[in-house]
XYZ file of N, CA and C in Angstrom:
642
model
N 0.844 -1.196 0.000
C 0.000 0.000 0.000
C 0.880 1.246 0.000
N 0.591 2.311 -0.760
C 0.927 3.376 -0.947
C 0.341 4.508 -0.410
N 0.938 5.362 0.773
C 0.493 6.156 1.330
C 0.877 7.670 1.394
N 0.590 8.786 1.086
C 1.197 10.131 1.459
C 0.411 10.338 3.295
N 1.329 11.137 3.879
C 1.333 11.688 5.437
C 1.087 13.432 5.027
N 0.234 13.810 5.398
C 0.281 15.184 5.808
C -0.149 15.439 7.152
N 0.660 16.190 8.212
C 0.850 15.982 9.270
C 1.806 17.245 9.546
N 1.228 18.597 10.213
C 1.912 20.102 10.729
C 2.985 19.767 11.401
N 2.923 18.767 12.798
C 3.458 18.578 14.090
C 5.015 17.910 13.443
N 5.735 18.299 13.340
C 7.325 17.467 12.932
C 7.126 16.011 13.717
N 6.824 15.818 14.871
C 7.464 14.671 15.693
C 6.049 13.620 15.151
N 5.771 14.057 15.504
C 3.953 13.398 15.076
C 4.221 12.874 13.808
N 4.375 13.341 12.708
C 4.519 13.531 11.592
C 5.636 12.087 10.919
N 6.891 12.398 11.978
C 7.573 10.869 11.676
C 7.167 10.102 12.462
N 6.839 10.232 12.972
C 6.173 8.718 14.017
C 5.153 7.847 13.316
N 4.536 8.963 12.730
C 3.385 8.088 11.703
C 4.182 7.369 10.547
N 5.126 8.160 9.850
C 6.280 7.412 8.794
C 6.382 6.196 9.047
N 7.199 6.175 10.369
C 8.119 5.040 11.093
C 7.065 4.268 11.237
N 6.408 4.696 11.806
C 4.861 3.395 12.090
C 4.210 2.765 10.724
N 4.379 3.313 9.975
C 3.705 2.806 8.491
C 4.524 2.424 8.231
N 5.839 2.469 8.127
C 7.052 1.661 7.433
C 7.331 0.556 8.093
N 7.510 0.308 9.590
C 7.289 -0.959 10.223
C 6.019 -1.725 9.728
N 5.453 -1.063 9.515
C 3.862 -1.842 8.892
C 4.377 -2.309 7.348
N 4.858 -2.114 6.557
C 5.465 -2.523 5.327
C 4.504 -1.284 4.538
N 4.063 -0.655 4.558
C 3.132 0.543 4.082
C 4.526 1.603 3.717
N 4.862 1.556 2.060
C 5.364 2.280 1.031
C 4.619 3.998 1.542
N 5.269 4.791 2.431
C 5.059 6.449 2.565
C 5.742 7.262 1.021
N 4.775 7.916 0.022
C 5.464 8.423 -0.845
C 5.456 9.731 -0.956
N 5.338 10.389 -0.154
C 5.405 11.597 0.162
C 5.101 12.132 1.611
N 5.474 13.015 2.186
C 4.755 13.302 3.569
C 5.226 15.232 3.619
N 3.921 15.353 3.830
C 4.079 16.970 4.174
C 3.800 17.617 5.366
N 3.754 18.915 5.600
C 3.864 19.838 6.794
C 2.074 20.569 6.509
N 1.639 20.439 5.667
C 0.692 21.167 5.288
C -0.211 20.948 4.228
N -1.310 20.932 4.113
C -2.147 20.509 3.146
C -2.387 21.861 1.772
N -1.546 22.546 1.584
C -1.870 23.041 -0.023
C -1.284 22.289 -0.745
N -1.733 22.181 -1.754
C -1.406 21.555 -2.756
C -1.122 19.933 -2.794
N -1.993 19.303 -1.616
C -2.173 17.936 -1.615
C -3.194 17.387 -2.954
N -3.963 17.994 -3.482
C -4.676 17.059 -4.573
C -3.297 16.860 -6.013
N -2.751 18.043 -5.665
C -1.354 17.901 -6.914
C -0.375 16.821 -6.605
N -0.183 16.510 -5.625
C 1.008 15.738 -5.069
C 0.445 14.122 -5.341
N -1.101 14.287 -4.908
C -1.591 12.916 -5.077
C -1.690 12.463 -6.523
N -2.074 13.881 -7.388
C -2.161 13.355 -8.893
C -0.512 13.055 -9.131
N 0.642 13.481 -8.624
C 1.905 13.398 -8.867
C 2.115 11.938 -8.854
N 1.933 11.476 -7.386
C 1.995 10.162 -6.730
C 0.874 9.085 -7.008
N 0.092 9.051 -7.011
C -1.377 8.088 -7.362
C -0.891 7.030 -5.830
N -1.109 7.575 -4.773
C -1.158 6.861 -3.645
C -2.668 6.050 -3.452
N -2.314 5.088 -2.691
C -3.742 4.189 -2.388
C -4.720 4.994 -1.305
N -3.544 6.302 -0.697
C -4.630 6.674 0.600
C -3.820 7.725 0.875
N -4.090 8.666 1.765
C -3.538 9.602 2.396
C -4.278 9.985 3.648
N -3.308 9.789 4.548
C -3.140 10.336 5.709
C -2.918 11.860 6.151
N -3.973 11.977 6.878
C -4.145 13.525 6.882
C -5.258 14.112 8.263
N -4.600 14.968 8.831
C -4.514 15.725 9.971
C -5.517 16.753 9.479
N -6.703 16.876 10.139
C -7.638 17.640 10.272
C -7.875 19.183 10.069
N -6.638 19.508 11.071
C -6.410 21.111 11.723
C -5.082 20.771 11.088
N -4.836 22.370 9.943
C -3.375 21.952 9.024
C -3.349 23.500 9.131
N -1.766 23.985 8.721
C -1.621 25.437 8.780
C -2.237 25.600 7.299
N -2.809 27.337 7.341
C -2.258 28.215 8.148
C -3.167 28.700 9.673
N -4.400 28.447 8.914
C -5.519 28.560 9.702
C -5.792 27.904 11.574
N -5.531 26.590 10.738
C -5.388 25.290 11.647
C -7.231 25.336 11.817
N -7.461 25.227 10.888
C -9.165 25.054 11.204
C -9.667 24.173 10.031
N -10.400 24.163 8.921
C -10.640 22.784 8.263
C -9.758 22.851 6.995
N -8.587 23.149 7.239
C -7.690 23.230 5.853
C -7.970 21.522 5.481
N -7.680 20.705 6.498
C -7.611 18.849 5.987
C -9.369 18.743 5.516
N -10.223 18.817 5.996
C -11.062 18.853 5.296
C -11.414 19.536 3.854
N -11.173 20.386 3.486
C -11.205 21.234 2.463
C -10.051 20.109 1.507
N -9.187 20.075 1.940
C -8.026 19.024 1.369
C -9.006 17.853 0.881
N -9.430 17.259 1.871
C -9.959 15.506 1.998
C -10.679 15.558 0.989
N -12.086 16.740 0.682
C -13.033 16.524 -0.100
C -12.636 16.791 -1.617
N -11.218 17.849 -1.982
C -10.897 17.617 -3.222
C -10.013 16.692 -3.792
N -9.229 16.065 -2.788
C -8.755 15.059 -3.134
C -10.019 13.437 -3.406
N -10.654 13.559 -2.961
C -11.741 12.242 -3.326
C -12.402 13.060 -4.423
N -12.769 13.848 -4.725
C -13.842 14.507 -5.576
C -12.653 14.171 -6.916
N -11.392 14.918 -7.077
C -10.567 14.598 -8.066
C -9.878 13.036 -8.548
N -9.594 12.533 -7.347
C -9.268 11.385 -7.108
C -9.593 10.235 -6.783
N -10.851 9.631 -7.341
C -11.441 8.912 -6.502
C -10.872 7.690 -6.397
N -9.769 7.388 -6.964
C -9.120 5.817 -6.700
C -8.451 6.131 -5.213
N -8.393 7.084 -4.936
C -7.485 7.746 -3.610
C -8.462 7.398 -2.246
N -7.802 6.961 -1.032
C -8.534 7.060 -0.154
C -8.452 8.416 0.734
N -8.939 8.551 1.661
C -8.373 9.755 2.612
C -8.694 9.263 4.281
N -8.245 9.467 5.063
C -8.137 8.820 6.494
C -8.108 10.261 7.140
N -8.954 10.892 7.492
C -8.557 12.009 8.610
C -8.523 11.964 9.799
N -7.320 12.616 10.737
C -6.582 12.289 12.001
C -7.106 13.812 12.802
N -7.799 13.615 13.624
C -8.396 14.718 14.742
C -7.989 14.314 16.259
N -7.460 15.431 16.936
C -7.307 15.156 18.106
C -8.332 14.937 19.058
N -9.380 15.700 18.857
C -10.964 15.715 19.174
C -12.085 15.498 18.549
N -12.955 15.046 18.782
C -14.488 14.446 18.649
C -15.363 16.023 17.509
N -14.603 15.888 16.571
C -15.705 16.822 15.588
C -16.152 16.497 14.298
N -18.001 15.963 15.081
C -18.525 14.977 14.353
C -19.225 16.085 12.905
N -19.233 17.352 13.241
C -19.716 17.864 12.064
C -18.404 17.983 10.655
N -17.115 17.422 10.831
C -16.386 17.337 9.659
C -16.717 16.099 9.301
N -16.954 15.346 10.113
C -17.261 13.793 9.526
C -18.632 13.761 8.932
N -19.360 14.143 8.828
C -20.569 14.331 8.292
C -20.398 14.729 7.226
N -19.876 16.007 7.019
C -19.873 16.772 5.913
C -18.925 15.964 4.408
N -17.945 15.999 5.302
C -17.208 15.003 3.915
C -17.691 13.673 3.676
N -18.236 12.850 4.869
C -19.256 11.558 4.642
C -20.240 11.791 3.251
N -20.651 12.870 4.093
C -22.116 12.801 2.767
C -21.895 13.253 1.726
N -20.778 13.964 1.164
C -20.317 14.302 0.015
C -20.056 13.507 -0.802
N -18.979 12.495 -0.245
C -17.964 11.756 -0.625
C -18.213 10.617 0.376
N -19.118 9.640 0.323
C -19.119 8.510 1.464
C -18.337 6.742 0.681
N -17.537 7.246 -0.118
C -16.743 6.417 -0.576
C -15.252 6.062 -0.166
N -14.489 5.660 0.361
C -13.266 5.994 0.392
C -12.855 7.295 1.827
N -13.504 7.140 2.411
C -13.357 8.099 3.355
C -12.952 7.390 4.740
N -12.211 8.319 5.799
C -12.485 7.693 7.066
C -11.841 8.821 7.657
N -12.445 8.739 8.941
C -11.949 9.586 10.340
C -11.717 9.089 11.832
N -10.713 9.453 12.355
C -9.783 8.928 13.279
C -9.683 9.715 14.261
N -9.422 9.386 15.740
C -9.279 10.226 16.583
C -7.434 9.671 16.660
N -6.743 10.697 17.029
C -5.435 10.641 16.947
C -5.122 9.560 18.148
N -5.712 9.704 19.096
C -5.125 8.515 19.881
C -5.089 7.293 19.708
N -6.240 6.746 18.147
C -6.327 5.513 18.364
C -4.563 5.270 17.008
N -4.014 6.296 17.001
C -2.475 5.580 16.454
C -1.982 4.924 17.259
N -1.870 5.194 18.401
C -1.187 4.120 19.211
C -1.679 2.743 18.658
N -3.043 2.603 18.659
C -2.960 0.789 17.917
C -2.737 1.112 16.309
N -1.064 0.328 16.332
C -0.736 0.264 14.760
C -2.392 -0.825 13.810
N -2.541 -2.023 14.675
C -3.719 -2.689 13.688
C -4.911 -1.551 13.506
N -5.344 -0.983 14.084
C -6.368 0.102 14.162
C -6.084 1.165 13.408
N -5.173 1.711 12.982
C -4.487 2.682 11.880
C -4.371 1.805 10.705
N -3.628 0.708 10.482
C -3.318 -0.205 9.133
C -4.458 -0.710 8.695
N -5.872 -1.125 9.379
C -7.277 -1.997 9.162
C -7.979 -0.254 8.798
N -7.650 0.962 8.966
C -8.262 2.222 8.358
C -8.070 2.483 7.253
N -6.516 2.550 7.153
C -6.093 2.927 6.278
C -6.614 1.977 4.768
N -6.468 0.439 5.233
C -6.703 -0.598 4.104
C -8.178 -0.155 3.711
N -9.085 -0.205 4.440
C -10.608 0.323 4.568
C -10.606 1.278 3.167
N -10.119 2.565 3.838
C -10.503 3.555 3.016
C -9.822 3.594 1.642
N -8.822 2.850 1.663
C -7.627 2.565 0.209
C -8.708 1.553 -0.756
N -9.588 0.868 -0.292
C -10.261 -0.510 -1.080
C -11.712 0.373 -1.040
N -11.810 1.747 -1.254
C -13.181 2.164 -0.989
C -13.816 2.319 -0.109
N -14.085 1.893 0.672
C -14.835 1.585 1.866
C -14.717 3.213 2.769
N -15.561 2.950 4.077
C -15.602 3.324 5.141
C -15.121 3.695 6.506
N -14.468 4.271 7.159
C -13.901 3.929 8.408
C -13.723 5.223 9.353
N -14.648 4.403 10.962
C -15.442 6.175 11.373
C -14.773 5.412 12.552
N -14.308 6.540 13.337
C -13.912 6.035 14.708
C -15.048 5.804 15.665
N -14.986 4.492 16.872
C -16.002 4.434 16.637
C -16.456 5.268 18.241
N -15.474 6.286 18.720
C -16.212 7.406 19.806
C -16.665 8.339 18.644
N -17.453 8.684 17.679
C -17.528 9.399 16.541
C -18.823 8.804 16.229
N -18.475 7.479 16.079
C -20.047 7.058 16.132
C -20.498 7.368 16.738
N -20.482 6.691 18.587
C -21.047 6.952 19.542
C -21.651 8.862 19.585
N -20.747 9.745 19.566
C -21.029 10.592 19.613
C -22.553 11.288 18.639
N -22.424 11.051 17.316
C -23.161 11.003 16.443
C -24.423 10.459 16.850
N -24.273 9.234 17.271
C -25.852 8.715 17.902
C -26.397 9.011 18.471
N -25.742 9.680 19.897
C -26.083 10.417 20.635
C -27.039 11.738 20.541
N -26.498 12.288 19.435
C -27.341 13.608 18.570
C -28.306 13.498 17.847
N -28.753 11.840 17.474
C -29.665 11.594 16.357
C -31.182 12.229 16.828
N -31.649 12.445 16.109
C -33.057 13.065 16.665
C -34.397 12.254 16.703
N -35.260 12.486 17.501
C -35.835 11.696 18.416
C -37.221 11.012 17.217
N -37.402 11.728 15.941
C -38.433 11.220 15.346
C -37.214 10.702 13.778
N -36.613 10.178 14.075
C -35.617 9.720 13.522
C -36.202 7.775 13.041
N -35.827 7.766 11.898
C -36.166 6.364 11.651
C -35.333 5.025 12.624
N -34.156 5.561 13.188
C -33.660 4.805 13.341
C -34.400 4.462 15.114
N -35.571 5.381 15.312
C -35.723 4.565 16.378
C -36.762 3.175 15.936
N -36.364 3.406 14.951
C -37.501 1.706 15.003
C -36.378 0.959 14.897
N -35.125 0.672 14.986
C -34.496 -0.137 15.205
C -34.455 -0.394 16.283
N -34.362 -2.395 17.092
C -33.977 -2.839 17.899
C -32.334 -2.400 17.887
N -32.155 -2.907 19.527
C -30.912 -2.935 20.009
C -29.829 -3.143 19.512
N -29.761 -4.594 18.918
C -28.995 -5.068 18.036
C -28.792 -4.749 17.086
N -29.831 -4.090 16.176
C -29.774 -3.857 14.750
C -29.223 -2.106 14.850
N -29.239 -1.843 16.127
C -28.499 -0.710 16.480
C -26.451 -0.662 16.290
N -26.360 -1.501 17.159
C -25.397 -2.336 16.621
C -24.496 -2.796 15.590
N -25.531 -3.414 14.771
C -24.864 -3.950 13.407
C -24.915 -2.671 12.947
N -25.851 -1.674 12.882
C -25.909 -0.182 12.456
C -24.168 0.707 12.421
N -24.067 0.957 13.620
C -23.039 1.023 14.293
C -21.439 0.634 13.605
N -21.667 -0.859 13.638
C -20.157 -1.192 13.245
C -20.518 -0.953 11.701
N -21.328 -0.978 10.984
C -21.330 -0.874 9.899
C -20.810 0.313 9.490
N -21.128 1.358 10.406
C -20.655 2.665 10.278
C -19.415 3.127 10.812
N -18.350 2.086 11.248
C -17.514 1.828 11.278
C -16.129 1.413 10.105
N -16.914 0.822 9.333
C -16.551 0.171 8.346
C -15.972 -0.768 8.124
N -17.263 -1.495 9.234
C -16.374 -2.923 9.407
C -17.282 -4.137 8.514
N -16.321 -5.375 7.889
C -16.878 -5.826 7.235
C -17.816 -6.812 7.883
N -18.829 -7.732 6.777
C -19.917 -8.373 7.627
C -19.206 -9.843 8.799
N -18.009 -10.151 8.376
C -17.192 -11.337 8.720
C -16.899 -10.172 10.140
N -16.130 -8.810 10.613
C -16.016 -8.654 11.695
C -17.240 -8.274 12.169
N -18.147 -8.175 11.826
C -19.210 -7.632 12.587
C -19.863 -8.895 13.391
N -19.591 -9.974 12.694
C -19.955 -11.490 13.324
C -19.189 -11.488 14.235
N -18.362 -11.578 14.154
C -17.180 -11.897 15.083
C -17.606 -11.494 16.428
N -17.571 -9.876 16.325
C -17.743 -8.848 17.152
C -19.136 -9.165 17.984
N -19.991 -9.445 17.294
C -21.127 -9.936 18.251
C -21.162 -11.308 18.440
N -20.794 -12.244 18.151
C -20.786 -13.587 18.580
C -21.724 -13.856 17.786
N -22.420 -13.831 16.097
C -23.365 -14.275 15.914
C -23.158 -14.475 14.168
N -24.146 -15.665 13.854
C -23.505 -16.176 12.618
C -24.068 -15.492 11.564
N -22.995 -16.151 10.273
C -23.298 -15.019 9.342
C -24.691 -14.835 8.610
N -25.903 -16.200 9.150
C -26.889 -15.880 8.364
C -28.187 -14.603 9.299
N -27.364 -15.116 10.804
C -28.333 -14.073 11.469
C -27.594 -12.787 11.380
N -26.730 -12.675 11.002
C -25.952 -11.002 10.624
C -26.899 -9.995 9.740
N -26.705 -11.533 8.675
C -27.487 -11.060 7.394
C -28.958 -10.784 7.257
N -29.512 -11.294 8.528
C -31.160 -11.337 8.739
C -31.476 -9.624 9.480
N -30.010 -9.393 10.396
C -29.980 -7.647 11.081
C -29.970 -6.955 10.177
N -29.122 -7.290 9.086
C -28.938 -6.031 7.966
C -29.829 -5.618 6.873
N -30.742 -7.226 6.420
C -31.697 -6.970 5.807
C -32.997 -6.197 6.605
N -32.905 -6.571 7.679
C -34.159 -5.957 8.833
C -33.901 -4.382 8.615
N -32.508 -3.518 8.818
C -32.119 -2.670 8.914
C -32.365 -1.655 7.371
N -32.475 -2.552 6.439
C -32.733 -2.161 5.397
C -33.886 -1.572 5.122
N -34.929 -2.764 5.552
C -36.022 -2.697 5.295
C -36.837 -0.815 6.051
N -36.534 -1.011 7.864
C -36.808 -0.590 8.361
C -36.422 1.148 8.114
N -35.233 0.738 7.457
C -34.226 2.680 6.749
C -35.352 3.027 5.781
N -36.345 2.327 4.886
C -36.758 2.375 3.587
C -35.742 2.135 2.552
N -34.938 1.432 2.897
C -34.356 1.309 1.991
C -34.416 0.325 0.510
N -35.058 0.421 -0.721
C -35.121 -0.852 -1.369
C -34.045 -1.543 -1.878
N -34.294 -2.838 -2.348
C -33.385 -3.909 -2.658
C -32.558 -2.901 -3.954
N -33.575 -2.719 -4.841
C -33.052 -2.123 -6.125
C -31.708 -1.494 -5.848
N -31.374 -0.479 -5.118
C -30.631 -0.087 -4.855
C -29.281 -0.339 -4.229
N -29.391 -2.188 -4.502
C -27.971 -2.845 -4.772
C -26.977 -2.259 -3.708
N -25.429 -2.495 -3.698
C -24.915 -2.001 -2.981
C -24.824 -0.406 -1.927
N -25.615 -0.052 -3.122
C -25.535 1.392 -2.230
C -26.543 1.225 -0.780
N -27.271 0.491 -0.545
C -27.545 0.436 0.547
C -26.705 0.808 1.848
N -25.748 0.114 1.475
C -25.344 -0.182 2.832
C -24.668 1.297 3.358
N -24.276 2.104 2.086
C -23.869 2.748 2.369
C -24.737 4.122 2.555
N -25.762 4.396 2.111
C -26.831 4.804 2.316
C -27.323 4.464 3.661
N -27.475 3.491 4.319
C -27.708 3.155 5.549
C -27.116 3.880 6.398
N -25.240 3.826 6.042
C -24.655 4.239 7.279
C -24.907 5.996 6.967
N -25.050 6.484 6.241
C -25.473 7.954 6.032
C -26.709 8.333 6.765
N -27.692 7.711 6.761
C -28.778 7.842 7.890
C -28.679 7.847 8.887
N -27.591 6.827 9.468
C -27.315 6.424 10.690
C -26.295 8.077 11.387
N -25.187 8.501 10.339
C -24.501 9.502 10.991
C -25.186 10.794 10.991
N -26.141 10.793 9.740
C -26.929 12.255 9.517
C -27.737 12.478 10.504
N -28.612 11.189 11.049
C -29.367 11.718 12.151
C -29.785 12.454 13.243
């Protein structure tokens, strides 16, 4: 896997290197600042980029502003954004724009290298990947005539890790339950979103957009 780092903090900044390079994760660029990251990526054609939220000069949504033209231009590109704090309205915003290839991270969970490398792969193969105090937080805010209260507990749950971006094999795992009753939560979950069949894969991802918009 091929990754660019953009990352303000110098020390921060190689630590993530060093940590991706022990991971066997090819770093092909790494910067101090997010201008001119959609150029660097068309330079490089990385699988993903790593990228810090709050970037100079501002230090306010320069990585966002970054994240959404790099997927909008790039869509073979993933983007992983790294926040020190719980701010569920950037994750929303670039979610629903761009709910392909996206993910957001709270900086502490680098300490687990598998938890950074299982994001990064996520959002590099398309997919999804929401931290999951981000979820929690998000749910928390959903509003009270919200579809998702007709979901049971569980199907809260599978909701949840789904919006995680975890696949249906960890989501079994994770609850102790097999893959045909997984598949019986998600179709329930479907049903109950309005969601129709027709609409093929995008469900799922449509699902988890309900689930964070709420």
């Amino acid at each position: 896997m091929r990754v660019i780092v953009a990352e303000d903090a110098p020390l921060l900044r190689q630590g993530l290197v060093r940590l991706l390079e022990d991971l066997g994760v090819e770093v092909v660029a790494q910067v101090g600042d997010a201008q001119g990251l959609p150029e660097l990526v068309a330079a490089h054609a990385p699988d993903a980029v790593l990228l810090d939220i709050r970037m100079p000069p501002t230090h306010t949504d320069e990585g966002v502003r970054a994240a959404r033209a790099i997927l909008a231009r790039h869509p073979a590109t993933g983007v992983l954004l790294l926040s020190q704090y719980v701010e569920t309205s950037a994750a929303v915003e670039v979610l629903a724009r761009e709910p392909r290839g996206f993910g957001y991270l709270l900086k502490e969970r680098v300490a687990d290298a598998d938890e950074l490398y299982g994001a990064l792969k996520r959002v590099a193969a398309g997919q999804s990947a929401i931290d999951p105090d981000i979820v929690a937080r998000l749910l928390a805010r959903r509003r009270a005539d919200s579809l998702l209260d007709g979901l049971t507990a569980r199907e809260l749950q599978v909701l949840a890790l789904m919006a995680e971006g975890r696949s249906n094999e960890a989501i079994s795992g994770r609850l102790g339950v097999s893959a045909k009753t997984l598949e019986t939560h998600i179709r329930s979950v479907f049903t109950k979103l309005r969601l129709e069949p027709g609409l093929m894969d995008n469900r799922r991802v449509l699902a988890v957009l309900t689930y964070l918009r709420s």
